[in-house]
Structure formats: C-alpha cells, structure tokens
mmCIF file of C-alpha atoms and ligand atoms in Angstrom:
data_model
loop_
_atom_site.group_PDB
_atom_site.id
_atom_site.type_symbol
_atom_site.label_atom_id
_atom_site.label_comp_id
_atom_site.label_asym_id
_atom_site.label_seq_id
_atom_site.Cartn_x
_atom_site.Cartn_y
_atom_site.Cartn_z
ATOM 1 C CA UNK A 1 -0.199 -13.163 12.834
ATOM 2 C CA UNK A 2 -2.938 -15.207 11.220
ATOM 3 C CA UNK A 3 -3.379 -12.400 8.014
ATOM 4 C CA UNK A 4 -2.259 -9.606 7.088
ATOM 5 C CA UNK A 5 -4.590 -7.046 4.793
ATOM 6 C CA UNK A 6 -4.784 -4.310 7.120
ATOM 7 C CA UNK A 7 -2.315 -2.608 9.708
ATOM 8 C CA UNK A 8 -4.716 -3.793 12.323
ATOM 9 C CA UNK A 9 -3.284 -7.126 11.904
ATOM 10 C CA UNK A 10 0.227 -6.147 13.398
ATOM 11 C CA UNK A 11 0.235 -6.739 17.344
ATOM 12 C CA UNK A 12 2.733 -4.321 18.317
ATOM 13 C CA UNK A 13 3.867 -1.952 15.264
ATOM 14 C CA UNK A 14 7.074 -0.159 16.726
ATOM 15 C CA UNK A 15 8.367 -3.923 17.842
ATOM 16 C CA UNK A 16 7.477 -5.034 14.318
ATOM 17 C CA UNK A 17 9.373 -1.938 12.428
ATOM 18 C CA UNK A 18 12.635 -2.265 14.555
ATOM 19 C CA UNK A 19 12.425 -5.994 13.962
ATOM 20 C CA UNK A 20 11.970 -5.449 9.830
ATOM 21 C CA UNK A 21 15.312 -3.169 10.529
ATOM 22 C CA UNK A 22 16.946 -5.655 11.964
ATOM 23 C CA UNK A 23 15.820 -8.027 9.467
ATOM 24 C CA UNK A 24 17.382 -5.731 6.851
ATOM 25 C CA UNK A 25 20.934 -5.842 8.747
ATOM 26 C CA UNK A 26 20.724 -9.845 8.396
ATOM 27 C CA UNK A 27 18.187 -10.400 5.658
ATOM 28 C CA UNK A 28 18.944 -14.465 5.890
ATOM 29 C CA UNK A 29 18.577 -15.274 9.380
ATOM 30 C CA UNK A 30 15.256 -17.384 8.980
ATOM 31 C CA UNK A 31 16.247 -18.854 5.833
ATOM 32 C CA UNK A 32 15.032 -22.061 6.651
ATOM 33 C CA UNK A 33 11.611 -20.757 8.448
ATOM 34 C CA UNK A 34 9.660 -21.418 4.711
ATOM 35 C CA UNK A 35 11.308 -23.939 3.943
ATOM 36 C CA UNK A 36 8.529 -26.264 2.321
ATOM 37 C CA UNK A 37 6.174 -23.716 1.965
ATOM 38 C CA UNK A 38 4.777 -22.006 -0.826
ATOM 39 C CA UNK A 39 3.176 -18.539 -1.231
ATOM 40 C CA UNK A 40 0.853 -18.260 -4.497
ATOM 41 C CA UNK A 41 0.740 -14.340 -5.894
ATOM 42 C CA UNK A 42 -2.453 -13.417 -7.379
ATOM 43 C CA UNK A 43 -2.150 -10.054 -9.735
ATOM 44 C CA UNK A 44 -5.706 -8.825 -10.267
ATOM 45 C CA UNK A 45 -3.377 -5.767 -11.330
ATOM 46 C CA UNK A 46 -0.324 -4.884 -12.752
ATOM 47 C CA UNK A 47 2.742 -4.272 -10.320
ATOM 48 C CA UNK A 48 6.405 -3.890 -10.212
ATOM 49 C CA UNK A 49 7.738 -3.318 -6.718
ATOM 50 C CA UNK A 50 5.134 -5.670 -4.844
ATOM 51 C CA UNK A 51 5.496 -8.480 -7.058
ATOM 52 C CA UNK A 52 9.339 -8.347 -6.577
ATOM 53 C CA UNK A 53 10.103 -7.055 -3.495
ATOM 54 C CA UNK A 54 7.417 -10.077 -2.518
ATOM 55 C CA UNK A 55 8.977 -12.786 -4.199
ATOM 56 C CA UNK A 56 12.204 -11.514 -2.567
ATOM 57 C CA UNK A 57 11.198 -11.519 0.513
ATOM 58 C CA UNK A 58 9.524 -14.757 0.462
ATOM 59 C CA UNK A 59 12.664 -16.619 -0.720
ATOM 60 C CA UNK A 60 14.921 -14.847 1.706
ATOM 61 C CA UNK A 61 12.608 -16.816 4.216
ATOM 62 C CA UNK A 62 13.236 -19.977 2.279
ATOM 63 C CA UNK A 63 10.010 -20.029 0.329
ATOM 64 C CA UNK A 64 8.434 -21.029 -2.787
ATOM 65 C CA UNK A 65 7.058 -18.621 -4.694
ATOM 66 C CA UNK A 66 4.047 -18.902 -7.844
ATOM 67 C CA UNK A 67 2.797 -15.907 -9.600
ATOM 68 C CA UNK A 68 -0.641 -15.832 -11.311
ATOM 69 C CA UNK A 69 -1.465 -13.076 -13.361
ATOM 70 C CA UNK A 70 -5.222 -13.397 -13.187
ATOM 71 C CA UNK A 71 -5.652 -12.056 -16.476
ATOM 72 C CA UNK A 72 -3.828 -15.266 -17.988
ATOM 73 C CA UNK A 73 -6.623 -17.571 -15.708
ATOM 74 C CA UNK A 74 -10.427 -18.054 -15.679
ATOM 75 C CA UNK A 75 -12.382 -14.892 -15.012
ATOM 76 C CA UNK A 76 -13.718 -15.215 -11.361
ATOM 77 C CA UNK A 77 -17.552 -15.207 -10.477
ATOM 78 C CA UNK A 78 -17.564 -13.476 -6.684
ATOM 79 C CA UNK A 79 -21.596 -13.343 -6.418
ATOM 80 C CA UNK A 80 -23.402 -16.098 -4.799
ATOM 81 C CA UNK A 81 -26.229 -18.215 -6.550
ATOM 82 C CA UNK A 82 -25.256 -16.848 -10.148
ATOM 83 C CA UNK A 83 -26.105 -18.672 -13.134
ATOM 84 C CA UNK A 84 -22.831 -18.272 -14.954
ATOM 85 C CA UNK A 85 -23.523 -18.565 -18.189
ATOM 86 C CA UNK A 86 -21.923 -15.239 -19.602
ATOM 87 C CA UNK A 87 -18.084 -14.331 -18.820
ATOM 88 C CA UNK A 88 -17.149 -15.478 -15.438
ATOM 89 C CA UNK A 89 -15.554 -19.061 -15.744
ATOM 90 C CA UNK A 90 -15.025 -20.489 -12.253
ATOM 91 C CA UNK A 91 -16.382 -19.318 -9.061
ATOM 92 C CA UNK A 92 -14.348 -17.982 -6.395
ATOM 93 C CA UNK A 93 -15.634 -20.563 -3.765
ATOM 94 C CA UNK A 94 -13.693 -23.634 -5.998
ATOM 95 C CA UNK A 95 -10.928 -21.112 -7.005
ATOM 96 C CA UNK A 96 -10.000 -20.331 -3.412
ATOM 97 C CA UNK A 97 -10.313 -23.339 -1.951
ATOM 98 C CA UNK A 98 -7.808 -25.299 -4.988
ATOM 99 C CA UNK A 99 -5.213 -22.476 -4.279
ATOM 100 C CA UNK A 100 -5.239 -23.164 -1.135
ATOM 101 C CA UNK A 101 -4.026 -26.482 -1.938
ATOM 102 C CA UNK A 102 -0.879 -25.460 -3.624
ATOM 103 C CA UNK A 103 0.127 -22.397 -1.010
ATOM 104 C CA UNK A 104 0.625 -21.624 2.785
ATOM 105 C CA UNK A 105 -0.099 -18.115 1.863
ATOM 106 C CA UNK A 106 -1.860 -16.022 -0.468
ATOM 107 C CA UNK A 107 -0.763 -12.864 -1.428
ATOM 108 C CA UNK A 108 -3.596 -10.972 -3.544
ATOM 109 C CA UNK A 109 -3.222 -7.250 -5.391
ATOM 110 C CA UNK A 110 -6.463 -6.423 -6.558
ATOM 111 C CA UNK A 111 -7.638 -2.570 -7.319
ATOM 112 C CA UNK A 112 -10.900 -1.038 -7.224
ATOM 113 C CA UNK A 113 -13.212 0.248 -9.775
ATOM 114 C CA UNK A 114 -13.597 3.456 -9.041
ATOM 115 C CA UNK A 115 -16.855 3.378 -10.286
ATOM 116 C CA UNK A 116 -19.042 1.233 -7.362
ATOM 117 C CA UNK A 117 -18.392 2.721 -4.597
ATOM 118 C CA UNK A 118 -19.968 0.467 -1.935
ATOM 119 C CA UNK A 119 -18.435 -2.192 -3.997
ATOM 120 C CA UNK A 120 -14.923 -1.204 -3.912
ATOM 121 C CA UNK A 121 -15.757 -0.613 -0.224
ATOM 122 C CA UNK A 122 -17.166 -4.147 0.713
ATOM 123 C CA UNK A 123 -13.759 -5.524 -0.707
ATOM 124 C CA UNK A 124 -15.050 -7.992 -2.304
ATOM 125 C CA UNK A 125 -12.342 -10.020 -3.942
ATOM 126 C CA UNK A 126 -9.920 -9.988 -0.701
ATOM 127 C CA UNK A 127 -12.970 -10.493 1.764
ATOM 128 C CA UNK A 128 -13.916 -13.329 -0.557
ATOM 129 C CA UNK A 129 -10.647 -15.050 -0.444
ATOM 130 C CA UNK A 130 -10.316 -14.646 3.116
ATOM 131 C CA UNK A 131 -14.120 -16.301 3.314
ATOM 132 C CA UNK A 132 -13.192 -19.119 1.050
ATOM 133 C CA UNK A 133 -9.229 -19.841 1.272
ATOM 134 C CA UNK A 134 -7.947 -21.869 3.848
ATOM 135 C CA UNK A 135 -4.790 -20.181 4.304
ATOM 136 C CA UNK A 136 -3.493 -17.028 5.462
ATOM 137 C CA UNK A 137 -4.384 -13.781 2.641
ATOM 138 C CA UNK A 138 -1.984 -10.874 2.717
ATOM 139 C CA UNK A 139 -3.092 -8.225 1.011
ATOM 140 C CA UNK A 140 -0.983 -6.417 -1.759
ATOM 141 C CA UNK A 141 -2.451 -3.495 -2.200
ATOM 142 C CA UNK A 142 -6.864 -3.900 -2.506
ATOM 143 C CA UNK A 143 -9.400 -1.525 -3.572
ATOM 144 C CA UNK A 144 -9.011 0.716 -0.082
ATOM 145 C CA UNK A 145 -5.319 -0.141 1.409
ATOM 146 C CA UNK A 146 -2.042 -0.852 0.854
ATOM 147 C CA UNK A 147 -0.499 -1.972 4.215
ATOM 148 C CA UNK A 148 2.576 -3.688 2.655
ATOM 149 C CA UNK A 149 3.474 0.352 1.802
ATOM 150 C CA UNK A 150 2.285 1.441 4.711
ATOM 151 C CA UNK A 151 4.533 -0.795 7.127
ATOM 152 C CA UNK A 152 7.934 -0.358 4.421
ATOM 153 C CA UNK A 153 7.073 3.655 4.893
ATOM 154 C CA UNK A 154 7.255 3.664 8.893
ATOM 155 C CA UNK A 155 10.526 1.871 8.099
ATOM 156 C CA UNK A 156 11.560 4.909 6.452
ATOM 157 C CA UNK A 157 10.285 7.272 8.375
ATOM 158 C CA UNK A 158 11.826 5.516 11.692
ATOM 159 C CA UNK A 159 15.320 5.304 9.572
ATOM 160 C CA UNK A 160 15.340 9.429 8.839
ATOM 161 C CA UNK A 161 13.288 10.646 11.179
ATOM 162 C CA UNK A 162 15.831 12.921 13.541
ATOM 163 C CA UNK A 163 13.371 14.394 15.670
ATOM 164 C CA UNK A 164 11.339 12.226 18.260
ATOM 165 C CA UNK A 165 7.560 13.850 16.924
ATOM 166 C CA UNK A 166 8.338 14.889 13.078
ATOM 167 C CA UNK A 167 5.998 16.116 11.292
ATOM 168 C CA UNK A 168 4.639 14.371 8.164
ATOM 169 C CA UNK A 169 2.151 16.474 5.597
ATOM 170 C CA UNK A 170 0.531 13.688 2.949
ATOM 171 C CA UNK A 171 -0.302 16.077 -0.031
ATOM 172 C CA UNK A 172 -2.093 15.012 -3.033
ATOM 173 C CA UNK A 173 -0.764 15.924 -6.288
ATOM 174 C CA UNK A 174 -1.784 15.987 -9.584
ATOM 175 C CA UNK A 175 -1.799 12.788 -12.047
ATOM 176 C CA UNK A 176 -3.769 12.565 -15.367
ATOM 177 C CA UNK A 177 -5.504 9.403 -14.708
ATOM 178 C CA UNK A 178 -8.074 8.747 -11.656
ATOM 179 C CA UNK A 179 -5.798 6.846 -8.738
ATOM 180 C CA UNK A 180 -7.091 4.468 -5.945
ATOM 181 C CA UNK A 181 -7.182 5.427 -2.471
ATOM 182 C CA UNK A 182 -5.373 3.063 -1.348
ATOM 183 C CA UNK A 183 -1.843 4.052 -0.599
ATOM 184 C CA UNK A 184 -3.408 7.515 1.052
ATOM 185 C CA UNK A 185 -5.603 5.709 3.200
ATOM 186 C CA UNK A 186 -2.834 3.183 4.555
ATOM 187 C CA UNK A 187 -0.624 6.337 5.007
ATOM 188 C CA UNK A 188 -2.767 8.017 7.294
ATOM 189 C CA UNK A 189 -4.034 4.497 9.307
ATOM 190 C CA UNK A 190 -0.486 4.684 10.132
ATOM 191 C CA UNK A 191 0.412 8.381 10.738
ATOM 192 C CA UNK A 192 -2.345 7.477 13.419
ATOM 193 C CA UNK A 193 -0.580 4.581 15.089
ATOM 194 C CA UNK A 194 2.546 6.718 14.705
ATOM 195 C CA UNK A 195 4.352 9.274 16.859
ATOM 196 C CA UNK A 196 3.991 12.219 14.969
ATOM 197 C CA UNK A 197 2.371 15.575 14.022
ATOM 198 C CA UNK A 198 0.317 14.831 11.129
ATOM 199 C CA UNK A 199 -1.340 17.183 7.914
ATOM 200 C CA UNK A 200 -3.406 16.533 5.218
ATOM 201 C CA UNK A 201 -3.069 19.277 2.232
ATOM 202 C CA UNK A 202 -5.324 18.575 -0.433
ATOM 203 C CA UNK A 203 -7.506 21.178 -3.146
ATOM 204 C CA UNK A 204 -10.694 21.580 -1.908
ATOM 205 C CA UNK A 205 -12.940 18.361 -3.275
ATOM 206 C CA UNK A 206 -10.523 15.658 -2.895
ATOM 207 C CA UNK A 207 -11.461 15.191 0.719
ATOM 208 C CA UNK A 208 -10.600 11.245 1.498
ATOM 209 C CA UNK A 209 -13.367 8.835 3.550
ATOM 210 C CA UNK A 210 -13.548 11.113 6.673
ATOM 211 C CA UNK A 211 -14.245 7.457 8.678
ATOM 212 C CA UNK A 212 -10.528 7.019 7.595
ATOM 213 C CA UNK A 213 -9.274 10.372 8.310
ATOM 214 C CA UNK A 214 -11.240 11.361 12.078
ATOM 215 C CA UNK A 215 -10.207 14.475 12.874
ATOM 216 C CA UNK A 216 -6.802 14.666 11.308
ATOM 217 C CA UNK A 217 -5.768 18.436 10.500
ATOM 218 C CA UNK A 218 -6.609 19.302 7.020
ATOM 219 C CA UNK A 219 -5.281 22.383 5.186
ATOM 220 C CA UNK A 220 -6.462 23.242 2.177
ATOM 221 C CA UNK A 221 -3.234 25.703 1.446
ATOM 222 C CA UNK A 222 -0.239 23.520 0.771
ATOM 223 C CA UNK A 223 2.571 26.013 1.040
ATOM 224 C CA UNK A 224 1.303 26.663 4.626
ATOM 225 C CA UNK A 225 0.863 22.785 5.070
ATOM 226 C CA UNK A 226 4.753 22.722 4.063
ATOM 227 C CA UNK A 227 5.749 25.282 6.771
ATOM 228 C CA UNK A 228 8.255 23.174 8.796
ATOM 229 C CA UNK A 229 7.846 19.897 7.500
ATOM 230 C CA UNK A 230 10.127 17.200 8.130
ATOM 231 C CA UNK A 231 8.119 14.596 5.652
ATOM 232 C CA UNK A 232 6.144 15.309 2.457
ATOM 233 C CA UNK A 233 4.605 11.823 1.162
ATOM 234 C CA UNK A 234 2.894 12.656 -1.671
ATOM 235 C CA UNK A 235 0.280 10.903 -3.666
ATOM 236 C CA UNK A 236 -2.518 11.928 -6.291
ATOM 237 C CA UNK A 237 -6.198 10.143 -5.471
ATOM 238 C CA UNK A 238 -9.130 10.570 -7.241
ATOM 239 C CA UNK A 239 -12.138 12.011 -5.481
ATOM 240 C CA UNK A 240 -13.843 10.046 -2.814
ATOM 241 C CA UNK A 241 -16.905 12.409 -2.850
ATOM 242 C CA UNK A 242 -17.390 12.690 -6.676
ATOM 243 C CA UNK A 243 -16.278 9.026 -6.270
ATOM 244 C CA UNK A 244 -13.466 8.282 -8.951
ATOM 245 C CA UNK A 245 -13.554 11.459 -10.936
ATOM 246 C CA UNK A 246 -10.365 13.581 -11.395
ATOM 247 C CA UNK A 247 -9.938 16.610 -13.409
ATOM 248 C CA UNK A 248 -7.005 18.000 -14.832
ATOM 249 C CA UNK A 249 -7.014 20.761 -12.910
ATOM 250 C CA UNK A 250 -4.253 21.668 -9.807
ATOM 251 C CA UNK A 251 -1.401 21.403 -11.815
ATOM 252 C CA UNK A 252 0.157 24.083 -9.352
ATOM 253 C CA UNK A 253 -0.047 21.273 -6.640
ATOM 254 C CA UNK A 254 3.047 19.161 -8.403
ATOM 255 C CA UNK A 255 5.921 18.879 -5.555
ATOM 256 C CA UNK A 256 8.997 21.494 -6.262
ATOM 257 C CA UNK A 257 12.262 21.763 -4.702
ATOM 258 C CA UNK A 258 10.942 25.402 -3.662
ATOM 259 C CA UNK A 259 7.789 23.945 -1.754
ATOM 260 C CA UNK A 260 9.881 20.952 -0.975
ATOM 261 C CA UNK A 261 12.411 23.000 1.396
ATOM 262 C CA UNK A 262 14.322 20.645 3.780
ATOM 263 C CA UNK A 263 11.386 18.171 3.714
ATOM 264 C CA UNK A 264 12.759 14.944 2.615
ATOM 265 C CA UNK A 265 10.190 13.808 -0.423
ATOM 266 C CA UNK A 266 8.340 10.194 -0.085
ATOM 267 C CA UNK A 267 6.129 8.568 -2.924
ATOM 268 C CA UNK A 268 5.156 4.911 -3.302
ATOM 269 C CA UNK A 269 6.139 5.073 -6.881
ATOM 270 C CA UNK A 270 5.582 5.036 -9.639
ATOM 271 C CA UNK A 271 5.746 8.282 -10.122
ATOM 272 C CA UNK A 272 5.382 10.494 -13.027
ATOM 273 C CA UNK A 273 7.608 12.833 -13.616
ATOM 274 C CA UNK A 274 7.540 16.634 -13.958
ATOM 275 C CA UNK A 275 3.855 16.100 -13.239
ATOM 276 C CA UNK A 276 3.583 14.833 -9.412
ATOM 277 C CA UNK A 277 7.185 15.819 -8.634
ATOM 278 C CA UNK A 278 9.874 17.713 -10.657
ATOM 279 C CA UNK A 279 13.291 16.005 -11.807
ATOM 280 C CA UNK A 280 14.659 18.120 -9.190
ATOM 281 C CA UNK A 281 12.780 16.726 -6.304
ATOM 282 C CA UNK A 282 13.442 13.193 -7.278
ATOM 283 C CA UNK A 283 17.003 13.820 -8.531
ATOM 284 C CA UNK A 284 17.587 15.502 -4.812
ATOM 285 C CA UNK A 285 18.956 14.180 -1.965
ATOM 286 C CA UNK A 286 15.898 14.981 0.007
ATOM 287 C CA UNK A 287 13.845 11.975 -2.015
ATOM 288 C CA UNK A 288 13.856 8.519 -0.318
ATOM 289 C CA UNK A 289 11.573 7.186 -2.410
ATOM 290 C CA UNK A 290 14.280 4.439 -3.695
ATOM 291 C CA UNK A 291 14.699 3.606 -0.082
ATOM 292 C CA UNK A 292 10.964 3.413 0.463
ATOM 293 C CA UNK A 293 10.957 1.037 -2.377
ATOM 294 C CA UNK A 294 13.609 -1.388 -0.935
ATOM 295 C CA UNK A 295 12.460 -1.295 2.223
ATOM 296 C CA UNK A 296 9.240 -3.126 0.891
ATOM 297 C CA UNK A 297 11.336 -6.321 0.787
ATOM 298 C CA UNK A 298 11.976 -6.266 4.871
ATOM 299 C CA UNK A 299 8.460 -4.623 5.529
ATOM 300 C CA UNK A 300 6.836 -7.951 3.292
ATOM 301 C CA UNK A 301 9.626 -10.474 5.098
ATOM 302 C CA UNK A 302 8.412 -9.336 8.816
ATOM 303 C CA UNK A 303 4.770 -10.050 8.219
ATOM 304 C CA UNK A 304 5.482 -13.282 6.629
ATOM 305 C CA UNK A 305 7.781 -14.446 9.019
ATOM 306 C CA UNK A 306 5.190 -13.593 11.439
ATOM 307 C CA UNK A 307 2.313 -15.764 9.289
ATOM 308 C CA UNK A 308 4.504 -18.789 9.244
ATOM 309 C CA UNK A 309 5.298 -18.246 12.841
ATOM 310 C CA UNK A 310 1.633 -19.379 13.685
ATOM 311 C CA UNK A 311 0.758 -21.615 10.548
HETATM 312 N N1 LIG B 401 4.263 0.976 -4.550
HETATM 313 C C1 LIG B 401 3.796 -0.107 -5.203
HETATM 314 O O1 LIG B 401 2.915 -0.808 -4.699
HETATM 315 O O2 LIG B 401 4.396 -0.345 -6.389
HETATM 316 P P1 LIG B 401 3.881 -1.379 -7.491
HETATM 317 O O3 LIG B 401 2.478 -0.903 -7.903
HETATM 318 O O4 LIG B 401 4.860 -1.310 -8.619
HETATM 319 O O5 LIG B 401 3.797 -2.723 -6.888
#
C-alpha cells in the first residue's frame, strides 16, 4: 500500500479485515517491522480515539510516534502564488516537504468547513500533502471520509455479523451542532464493497452526495428502515444540499431501545447522549460501539503494516 486516505487504497478488503483480526489475536507479531521509523500526526482537529488508537497502533509495530497539534504551529498557506502577508505563516509546499524529513508516514485529521462546498470537496489540505510530502499520507478522518472508521467498522461487523448477508440501515440522527460527512460517506463506500443488504433512513433534506450513495435504497421512514435489521450505525450529518446547515428539528429520529429491537447499535463516537441515542441503547448489550472503538487500533495497525511493507 503506498497511502491510505480512501478505502480504494486497500487491495483486497476481506483479506485485509481477517488479517486486522488476526492482528488483534497477536497484536505484537511485527514489533520490529517500524522499527526506525517514525510516523508524524498532524491534528488540524481535535480527536480522542484516532489520535490514540494511532499512536497505539504505530508502536505495537515498533514505531515512533510525534503529534502536532496544528493549532500550536504556523498557520498553513495552501494557495499557490499568494503574497502572504496577512495570517498564513509558512506555505504548505516547505511545510510538507520538512515533515517529510522527520517521518516515514504522515497521518493527517483535518475537517471541512462546511461552508465551501467545492472546497471541502477538492480536499485541499490532504490532496496538498499528498502533492508536496514525500512520504506516504494516511488520512485520519478529512473533510469527506474517514476510512480509518470505516475499515475498524467492517471489523465489527465481520466479528457479530451471524448471518452471511446482514442487513445494515445507516440512520442519521439528530445532534445540535452541524457534523461532517465524513464518517457517513466512508460507511456507505464500504457497505458497497461489503456483503450485505444495505439502507439509508434519513428525514427528507439530509440526502448525502448521491455520487457517493448510487443507487443505494433510501427510506425516508425509519421505523420501516428498522424492520429486520441486524445493524443500525447511526450518525447525525449536516445537509449536503443546504450544504452545512442543520436545524434542530427531528428530535423523534434519536435511536431507542424500542426502534433499536434486536439490532445491535454502532456509532463512531462520540456520541451524545439522550440526544443521538438513549442511555438505554448505549447501556445495552446490543451497542458495540466500545468494540468499534478498539478495533480502530488493529484497523490503523493493518494499513500501516501494509505502508511500511512497500516503503
Ligand atoms: N471516531 C473518531 O474518529 O473518534 P475521534 O474523533 O475521537 O478521533
């Protein structure tokens, strides 16, 4: 693998979940693979389970790990033939190239604005590393995906799934603040690449980028989009259409143990409580969203064995 910032980049993704399991059985088995070799986390954004499970699974390969917080370094310039003389410090095309320097890998989480669409679209700040670094970028969540989630949630799914075609329903659900994209559009790259029967249930208006979701069944009724469902993932987005706006309507669409049934309940986290999901959801049985969240570590280790396999 020569990057990783989309699930495009994996070869052969069944091959590359049963080896992350595997992985997970014997998390030390290439402990000497990174030895050497340094991967340099840049946090455009703030982050609790990449930036750990990351770090862990970088040193389980025998790596060194630096975290920047690009809030504490020089504001980057990403336009060519600008005439910085306002806020931006340093331009990407030196920044990229000195980290390089100091890393084998770069590992960049960097949201959108929700307010430029095309912007937030061209990916500017991981498309810009990838023009300018000379190492391998792996992407930790950007302004349209999150494949890191994506590949730790087919772990989960492949773990619990007890039927050979499940079916998984990604419902959106409500949040007070306008949400990226991101983790819903990685979730249904991979329900595509997956073996399963898949359901979008959203309120009418929060439609996601129909290039992302083809012609993947979408019901507009979520208790009907529940009926027999062996999966809910849930996540709140903001609009795509009305591009970043949210309202505070939908409250009805929050994820109860009622509407839940026998579904066992994913989220990426964080979640908020009693608003996306009730205490009883996330206090049930039925939630694997702590699993999701460790299996981050072994979905993270795979791909970066897999870099350093071909650095
Ligand atoms: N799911 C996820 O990416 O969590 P963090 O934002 O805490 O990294």
């Amino acid at each position: 693998m020569k990057k990783y910032t989309s699930l495009n980049d994996i070869n052969n993704l069944q091959e590359t979940i049963n080896k992350a399991i595997l992985l997970k059985k014997d998390p030390f088995k290439f402990s000497s693979i990174g030895k050497n070799k340094t991967l340099v986390m840049l946090f455009f954004n703030a982050s609790l389970r990449t930036r750990l499970s990351t770090e862990k699974a970088a040193k389980n390969l025998g790596m060194h790990v630096s975290v920047l917080n690009i809030s504490n370094a020089w504001s980057l310039e990403f336009e060519d033939g600008t005439v910085m003389n306002l806020t931006s410090s340093e331009h990407i095309k030196e920044a990229a190239k000195v980290i390089s320097q100091y890393a084998e890998i770069i590992a960049i989480r960097a949201f959108p604005s929700l307010k430029n669409k095309e912007k937030d679209a061209s990916e500017f700040v991981i498309n810009n590393f990838i023009k300018y670094a000379e190492v391998p970028i792996v992407n930790m969540e950007s302004a349209t995906d999150h494949p890191l989630q994506a590949l730790a949630d087919a772990i989960t799914i492949t773990e619990f799934k007890t039927v050979k075609k499940p079916k998984v329903v990604l419902s959106w659900a409500p949040h007070p603040k306008a949400l990226p994209h991101s983790v819903a559009n990685a979730f249904v790259h991979l329900m595509h690449k997956m073996e399963v029967d898949f359901t979008i249930t959203h309120p009418k208006g929060y439609e996601l980028d129909t290039s992302i979701t083809k012609d993947t069944l979408i019901e507009h009724d979520q208790h009907k989009a529940f009926e027999n469902a062996d999966f809910i993932y849930t996540k709140n987005w903001s609009s795509y259409l009305d591009y970043g706006k949210t309202t505070n309507k939908f409250s009805n669409w929050m994820i109860t143990k009622k509407n839940l049934g026998n579904a066992k309940f994913m989220h990426c986290l964080p979640i908020r409580r009693n608003v996306v999901a009730e205490d009883e959801v996330l206090d049930s049985d039925n939630s694997l969203v702590i699993k999701q969240a460790n299996n981050r570590t072994y979905a993270t280790q795979i791909v970066l064995k897999q870099i350093l396999e071909n650095l």
